[in-house]
Short mmCIF file of C-alpha atoms and ligand atoms in Angstrom, two decimals:
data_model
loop_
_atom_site.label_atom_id
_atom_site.label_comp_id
_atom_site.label_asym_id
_atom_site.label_seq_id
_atom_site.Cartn_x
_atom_site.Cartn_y
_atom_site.Cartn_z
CA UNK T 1 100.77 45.61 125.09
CA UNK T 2 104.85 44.56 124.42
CA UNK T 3 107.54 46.63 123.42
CA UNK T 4 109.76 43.86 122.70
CA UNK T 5 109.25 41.83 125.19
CA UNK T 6 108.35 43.58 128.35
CA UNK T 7 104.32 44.71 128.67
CA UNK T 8 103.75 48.02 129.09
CA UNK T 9 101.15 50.36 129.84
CA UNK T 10 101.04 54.17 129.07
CA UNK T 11 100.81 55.63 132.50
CA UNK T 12 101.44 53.88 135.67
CA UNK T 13 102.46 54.50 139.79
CA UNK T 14 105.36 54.53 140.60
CA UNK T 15 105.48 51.17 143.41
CA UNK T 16 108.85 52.58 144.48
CA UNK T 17 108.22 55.85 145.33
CA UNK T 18 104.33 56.36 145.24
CA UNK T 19 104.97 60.42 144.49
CA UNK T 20 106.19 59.54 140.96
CA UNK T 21 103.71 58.64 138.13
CA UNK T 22 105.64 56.78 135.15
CA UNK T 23 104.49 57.88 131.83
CA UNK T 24 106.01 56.91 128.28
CA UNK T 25 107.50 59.77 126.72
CA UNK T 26 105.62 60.17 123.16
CA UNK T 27 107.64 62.96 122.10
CA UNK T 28 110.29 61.02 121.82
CA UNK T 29 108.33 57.75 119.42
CA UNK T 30 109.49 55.87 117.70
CA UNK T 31 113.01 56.74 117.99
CA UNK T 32 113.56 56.43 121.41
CA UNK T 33 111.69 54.50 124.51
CA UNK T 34 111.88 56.43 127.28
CA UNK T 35 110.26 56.64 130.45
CA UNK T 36 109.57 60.19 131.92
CA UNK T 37 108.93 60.98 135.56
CA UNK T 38 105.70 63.30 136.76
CA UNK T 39 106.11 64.52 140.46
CA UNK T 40 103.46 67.68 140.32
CA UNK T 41 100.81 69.36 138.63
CA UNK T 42 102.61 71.24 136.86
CA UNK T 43 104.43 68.38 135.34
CA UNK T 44 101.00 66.30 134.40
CA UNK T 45 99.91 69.77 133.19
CA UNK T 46 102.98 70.14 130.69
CA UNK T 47 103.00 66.98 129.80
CA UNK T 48 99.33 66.93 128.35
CA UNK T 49 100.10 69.91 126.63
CA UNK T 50 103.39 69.20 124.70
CA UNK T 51 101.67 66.06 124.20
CA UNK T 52 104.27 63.81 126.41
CA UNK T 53 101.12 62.03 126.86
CA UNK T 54 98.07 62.00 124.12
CA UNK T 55 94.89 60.43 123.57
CA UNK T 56 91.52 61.17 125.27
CA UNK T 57 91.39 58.30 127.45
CA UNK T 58 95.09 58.93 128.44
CA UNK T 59 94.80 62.54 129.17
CA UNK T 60 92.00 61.78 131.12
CA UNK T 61 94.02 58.93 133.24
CA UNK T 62 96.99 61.46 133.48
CA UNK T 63 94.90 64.60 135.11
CA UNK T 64 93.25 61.90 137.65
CA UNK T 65 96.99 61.18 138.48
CA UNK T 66 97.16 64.97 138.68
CA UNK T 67 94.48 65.61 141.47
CA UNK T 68 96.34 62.70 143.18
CA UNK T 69 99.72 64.54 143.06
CA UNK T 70 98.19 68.17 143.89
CA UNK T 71 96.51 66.16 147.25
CA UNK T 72 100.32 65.34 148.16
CA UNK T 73 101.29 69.36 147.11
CA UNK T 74 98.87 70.41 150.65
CA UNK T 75 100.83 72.16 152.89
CA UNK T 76 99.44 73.27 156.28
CA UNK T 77 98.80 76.69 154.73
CA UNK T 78 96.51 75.91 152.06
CA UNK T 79 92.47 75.21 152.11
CA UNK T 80 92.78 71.27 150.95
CA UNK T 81 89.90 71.30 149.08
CA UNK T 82 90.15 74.70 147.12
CA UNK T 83 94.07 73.69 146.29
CA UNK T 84 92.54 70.66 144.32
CA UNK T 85 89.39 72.51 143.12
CA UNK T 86 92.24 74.68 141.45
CA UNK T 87 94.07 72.03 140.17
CA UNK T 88 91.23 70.59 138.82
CA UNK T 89 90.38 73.70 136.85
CA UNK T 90 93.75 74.04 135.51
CA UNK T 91 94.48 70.35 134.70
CA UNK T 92 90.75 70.56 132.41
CA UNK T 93 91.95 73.80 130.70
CA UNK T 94 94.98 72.29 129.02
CA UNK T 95 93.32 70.75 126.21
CA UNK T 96 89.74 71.45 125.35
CA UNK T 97 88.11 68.46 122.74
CA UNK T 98 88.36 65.31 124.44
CA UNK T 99 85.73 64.91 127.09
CA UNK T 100 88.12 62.35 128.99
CA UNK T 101 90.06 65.10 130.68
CA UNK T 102 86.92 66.95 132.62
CA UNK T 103 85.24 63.72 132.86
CA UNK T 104 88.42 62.36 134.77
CA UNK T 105 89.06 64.87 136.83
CA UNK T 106 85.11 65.24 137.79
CA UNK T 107 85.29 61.29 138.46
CA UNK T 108 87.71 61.83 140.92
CA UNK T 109 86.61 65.46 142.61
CA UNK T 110 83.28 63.51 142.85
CA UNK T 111 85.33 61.22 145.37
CA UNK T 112 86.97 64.46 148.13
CA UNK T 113 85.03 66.22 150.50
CA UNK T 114 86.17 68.71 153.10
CA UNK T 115 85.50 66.58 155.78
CA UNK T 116 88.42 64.28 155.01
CA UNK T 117 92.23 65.06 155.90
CA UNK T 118 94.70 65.38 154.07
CA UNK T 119 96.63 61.82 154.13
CA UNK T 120 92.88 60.56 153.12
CA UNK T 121 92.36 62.78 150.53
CA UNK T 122 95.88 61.71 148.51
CA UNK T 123 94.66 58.25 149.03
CA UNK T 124 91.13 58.45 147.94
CA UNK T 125 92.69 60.42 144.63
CA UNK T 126 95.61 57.65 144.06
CA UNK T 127 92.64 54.52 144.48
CA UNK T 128 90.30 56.70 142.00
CA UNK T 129 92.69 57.17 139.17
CA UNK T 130 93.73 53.74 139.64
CA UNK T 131 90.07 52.84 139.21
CA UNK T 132 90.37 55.15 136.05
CA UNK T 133 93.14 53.33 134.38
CA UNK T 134 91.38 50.08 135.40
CA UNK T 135 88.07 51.16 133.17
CA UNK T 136 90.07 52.16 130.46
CA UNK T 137 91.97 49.04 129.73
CA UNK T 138 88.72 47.18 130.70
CA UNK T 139 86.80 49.20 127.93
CA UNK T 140 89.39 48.94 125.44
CA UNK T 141 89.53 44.92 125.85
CA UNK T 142 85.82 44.94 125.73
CA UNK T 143 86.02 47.73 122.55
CA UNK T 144 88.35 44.63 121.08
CA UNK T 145 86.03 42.01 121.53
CA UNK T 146 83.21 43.61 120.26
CA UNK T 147 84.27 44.78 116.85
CA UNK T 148 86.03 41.59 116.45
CA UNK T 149 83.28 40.30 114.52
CA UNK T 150 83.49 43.02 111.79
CA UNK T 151 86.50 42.17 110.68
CA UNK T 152 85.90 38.32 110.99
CA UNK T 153 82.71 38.59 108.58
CA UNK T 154 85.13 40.76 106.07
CA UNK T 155 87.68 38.01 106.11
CA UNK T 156 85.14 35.53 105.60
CA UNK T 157 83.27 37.56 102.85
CA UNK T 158 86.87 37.61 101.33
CA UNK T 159 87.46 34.29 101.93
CA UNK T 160 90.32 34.67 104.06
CA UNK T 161 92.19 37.08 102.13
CA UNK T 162 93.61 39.69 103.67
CA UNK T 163 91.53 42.96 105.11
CA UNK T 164 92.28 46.25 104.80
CA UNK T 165 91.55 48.80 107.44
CA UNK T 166 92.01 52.60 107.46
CA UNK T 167 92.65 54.03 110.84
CA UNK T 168 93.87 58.05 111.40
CA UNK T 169 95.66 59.49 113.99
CA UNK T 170 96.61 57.43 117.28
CA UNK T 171 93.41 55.53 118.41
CA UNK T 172 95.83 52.60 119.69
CA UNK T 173 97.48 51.56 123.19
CA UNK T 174 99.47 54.18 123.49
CA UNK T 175 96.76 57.28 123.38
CA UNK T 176 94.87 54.56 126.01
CA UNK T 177 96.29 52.58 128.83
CA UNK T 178 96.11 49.36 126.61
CA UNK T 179 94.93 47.86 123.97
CA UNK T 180 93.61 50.89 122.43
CA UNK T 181 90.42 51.46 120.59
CA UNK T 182 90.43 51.66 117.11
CA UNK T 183 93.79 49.36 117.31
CA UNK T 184 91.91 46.90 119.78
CA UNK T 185 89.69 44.67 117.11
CA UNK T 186 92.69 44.54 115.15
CA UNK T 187 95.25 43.03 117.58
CA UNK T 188 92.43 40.64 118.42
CA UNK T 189 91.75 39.75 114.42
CA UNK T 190 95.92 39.50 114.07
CA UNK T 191 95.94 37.20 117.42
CA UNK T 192 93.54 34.83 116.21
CA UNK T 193 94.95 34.56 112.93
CA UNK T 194 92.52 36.81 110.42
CA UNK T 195 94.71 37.90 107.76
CA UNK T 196 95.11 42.19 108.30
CA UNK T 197 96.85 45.17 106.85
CA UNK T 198 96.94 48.66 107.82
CA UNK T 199 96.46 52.21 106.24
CA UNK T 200 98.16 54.08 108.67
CA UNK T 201 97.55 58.01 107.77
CA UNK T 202 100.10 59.95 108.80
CA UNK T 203 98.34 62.16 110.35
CA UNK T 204 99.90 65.89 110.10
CA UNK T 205 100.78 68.03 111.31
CA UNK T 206 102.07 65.62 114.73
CA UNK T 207 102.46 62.62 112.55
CA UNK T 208 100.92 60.44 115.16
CA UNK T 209 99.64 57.67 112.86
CA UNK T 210 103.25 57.72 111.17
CA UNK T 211 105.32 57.69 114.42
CA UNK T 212 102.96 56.12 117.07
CA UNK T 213 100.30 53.80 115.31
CA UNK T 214 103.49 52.57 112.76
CA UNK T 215 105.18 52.02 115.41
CA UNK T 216 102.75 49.76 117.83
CA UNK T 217 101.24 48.18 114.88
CA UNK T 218 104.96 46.85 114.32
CA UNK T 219 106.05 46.30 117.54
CA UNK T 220 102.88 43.54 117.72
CA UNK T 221 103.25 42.35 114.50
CA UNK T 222 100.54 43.95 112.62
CA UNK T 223 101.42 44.35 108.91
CA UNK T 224 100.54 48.23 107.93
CA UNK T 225 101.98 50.53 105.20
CA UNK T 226 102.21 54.30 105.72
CA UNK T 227 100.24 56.83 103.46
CA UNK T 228 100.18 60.62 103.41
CA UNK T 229 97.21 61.69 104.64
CA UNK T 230 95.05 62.35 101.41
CA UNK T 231 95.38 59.14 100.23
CA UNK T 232 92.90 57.40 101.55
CA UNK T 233 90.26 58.63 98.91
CA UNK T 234 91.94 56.89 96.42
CA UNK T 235 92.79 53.95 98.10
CA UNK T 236 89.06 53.51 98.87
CA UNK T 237 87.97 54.37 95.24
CA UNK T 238 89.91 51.49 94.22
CA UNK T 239 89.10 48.55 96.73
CA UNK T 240 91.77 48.65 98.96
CA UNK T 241 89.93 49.70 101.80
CA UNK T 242 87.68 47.41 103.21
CA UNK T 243 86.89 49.42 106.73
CA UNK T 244 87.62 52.43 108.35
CA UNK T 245 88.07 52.20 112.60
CA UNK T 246 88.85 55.80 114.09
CA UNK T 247 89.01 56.72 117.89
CA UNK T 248 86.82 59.67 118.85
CA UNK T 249 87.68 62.14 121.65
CA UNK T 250 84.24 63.39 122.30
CA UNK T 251 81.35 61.92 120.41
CA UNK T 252 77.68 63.15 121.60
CA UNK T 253 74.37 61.55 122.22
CA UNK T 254 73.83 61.91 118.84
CA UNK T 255 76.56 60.11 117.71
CA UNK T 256 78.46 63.20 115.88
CA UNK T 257 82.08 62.29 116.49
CA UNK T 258 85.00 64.82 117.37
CA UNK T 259 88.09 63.03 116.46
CA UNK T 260 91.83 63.96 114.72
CA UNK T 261 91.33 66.44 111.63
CA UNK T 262 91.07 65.22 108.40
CA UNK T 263 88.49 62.02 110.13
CA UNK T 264 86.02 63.58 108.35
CA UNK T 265 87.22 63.70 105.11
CA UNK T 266 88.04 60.18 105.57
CA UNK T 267 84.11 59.69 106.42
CA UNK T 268 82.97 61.37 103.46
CA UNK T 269 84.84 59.22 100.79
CA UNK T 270 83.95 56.06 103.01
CA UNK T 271 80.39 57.15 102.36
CA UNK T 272 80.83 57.82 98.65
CA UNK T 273 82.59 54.20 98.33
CA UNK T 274 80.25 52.35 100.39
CA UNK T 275 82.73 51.36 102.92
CA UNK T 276 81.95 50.69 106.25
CA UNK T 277 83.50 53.65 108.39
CA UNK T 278 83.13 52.58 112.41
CA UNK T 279 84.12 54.92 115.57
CA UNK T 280 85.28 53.23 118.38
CA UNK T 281 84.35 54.65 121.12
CA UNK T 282 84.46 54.09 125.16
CA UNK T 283 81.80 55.72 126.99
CA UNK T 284 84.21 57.63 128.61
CA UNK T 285 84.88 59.66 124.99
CA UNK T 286 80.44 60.21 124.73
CA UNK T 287 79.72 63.64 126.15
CA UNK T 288 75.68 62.70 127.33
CA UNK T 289 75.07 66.57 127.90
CA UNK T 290 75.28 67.50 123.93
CA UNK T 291 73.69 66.37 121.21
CA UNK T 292 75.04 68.61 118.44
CA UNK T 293 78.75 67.97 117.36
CA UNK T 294 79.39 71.01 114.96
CA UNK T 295 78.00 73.70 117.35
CA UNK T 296 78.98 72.26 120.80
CA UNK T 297 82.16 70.77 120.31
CA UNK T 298 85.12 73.36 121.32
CA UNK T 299 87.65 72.56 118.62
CA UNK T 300 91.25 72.79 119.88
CA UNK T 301 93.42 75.00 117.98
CA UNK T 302 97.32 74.29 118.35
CA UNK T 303 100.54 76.52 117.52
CA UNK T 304 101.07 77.37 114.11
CA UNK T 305 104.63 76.00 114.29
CA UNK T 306 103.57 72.17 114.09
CA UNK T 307 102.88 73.04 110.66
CA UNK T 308 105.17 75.09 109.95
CA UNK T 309 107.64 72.44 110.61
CA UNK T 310 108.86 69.46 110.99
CA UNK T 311 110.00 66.83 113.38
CA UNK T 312 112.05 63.50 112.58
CA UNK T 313 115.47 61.89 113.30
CA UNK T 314 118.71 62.98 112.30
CA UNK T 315 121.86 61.88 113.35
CA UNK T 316 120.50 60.19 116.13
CA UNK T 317 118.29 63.35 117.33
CA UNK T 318 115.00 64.47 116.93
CA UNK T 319 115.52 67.61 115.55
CA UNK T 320 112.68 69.87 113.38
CA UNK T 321 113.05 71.75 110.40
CA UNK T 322 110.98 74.53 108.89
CA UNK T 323 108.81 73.48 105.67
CA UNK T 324 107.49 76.74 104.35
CA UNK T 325 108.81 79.92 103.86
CA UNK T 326 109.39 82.41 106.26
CA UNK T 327 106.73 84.25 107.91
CA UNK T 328 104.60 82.53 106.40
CA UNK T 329 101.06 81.93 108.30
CA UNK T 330 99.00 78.39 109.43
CA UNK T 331 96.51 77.36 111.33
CA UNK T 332 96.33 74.02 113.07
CA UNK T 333 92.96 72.99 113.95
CA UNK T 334 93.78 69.56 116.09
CA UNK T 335 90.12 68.22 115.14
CA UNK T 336 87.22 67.51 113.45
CA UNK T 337 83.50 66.98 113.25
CA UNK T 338 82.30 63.78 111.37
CA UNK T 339 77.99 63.86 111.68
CA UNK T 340 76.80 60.77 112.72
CA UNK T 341 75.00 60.34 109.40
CA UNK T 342 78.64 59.15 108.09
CA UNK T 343 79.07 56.54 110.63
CA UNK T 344 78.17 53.31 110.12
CA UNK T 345 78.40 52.23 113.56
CA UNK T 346 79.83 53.15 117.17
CA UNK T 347 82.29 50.55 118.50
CA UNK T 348 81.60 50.31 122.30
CA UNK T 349 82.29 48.38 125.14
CA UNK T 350 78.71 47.29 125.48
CA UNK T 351 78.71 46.57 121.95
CA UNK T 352 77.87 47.96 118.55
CA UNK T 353 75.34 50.85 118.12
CA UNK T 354 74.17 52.97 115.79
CA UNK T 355 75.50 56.55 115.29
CA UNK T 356 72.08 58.28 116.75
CA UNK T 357 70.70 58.61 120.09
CA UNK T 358 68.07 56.13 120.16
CA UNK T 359 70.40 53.86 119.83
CA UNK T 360 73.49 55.17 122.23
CA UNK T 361 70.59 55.56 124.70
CA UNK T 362 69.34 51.84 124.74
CA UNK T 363 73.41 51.08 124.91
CA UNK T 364 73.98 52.95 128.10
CA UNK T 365 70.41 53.76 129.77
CA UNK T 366 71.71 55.33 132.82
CA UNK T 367 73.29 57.91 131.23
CA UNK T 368 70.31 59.59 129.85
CA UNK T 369 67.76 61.04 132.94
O1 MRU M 670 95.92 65.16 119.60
P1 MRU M 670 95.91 63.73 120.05
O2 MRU M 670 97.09 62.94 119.58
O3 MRU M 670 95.69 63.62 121.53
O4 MRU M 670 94.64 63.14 119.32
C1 MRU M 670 94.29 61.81 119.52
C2 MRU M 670 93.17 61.36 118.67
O5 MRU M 670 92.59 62.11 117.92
C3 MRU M 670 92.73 59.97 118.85
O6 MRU M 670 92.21 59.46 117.66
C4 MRU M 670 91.64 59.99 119.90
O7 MRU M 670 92.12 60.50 121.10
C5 MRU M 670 91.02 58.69 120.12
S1 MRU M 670 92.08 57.81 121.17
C6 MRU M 670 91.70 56.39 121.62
#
């Protein structure tokens, strides 16, 4: 997607110096673009877990780059295979919900053997998560073209006035390579000229909907308004909602959906309004080994302090200030479960299924033995 007028994607090689992966730096959105540097593990590590980078397809993308970068770490002293086995490990430990992260790094493990040296191993890692960014933007596009339609036959029902779509968190471009996947039907809709608006939540505690979705929505053009994040109910009890896209980071075969917290309360009034509420979802986010969302899915828990405060611009610096008293306590669950019985539908790259295995199992049939 543009910032301005230069395309960008989230993550890419460096083609100067192939030791460098070039990420945008989304601790510092929307106030400043800046482009930060990754030259070892421990730099993709730290920069999925302060969130430099975000997004389940993006973390995943990032830790491929990792194994590539901890192939080019080998020195003579080291068993090449068990120094990336490690790195592996410790890349998938840094966040827990989205299924992108192990299923990236496993995609590209899958790849290395011990018979192969070392130059061959950095190689074989640099193609694969080059592959992985590849499939990502390729889902997302596909994501885009796919629930197209659902917002064409609300325009149409509406007779071509505008149509209003409630999105949470970051499910756009920037948690993906491109496009995005909640964001993708929507820059499609806007492209072709279907009248949309956006309810972006804001999305505490990290504010991604009010710092990153605002601020890719505008950057394209999409018209959106900002609400705190327990609006939504009423907006929807009042018509102003005509459709709900989220992203998911780990959805199972049974279509229960792990995605930002507060998703699900966000599915519930959908449900009690009648409004179509839609995950969209790239394979890569399904986890095929579970089926039940509530008790399988390891919810991550974050530090305290990104409730306790604060984080916004002032005087030209990002600075953070405390909201609640002091000492006092919080707890910062990053996600939430939303059963598949509250989805309407699951936006893939194949196409549109229903929230239930059946379904996600005639949509991808070689994923189920
Ligand atoms: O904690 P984050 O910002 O990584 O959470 C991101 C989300 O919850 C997104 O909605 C999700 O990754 C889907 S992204 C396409």
């Amino acid at each position: 997607m543009k910032i301005g007028n230069q395309h960008y994607q989230t993550i890419w090689l460096d083609e100067s110096d192939p030791s460098v992966i070039k990420v945008i730096d989304q601790q510092k959105l929307p106030f400043f673009l800046e482009i930060k540097e990754l030259r070892s593990v421990e730099d993709v590590y730290n920069a999925i877990d302060r969130m430099t980078v975000r997004g389940a397809p993006l973390i995943g993308a990032a830790a491929a780059f990792g194994i590539y970068l901890a192939a080019l770490e080998i020195s003579v002293n080291t068993n090449p295979l068990s120094h990336l086995h490690n790195a592996a490990r410790y890349l998938v430990s840094c966040r827990p919900t989205a299924v992108n992260l192990a299923w990236a790094v496993d995609f590209v493990m899958q790849k290395l053997n011990d018979e192969m040296p070392v130059e061959e191993l950095a190689e074989v890692s640099r193609k694969a998560a080059i592959e992985i960014c590849d499939l990502e933007k390729e889902n997302c596009r596909q994501i885009g073209i796919h629930g197209l339609p659902l917002i064409e036959e609300i325009s149409r029902n509406k007779k071509g006035e505008t149509v209003n779509i409630l999105t949470h968190c970051n499910a756009g471009w920037l948690a993906c390579i491109d496009y995005g996947t909640a964001t993708a039907p929507i820059y499609l809709a806007h492209d072709k000229g279907i009248k949309v608006h956006v309810w972006v939540d804001e999305t505490r505690p990290r504010n991604q909907g009010a710092r990153l979705t605002a601020y890719e929505l505008g950057e394209h053009g999409v018209p959106y308004t900002i609400i705190p994040d327990n609006s939504g109910g009423h907006l929807m009890q009042h018509c102003m909602v005509d459709l709900v896209i989220v992203g998911s980071d780990r959805t199972t075969k049974n279509g229960d959906s792990a995605n930002k917290t507060g998703t699900y309360l966000k599915a519930l009034a959908a449900h009690d309004n009648n409004i179509p509420f839609y995950s969209a979802v790239p394979s890569t986010s399904i986890d095929f080994n579970i089926s039940d969302g509530l008790k399988e899915i390891t919810i991550e828990e974050r530090d305290p302090e990104e409730v306790l405060k604060i984080e916004g611009l002032l005087h030209g610096r990002i600075e953070q200030v405390r909201l609640c008293p002091e000492n006092a306590r919080a707890a910062n669950f990053g996600f939430d479960v939303t059963p598949a019985r509250l989805i309407t539908g699951i936006i893939t790259e194949k196409g549109i299924c229903n929230a239930g295995v059946d379904s996600i199992k005639k949509m991808f049939p070689d994923k189920f033995n």
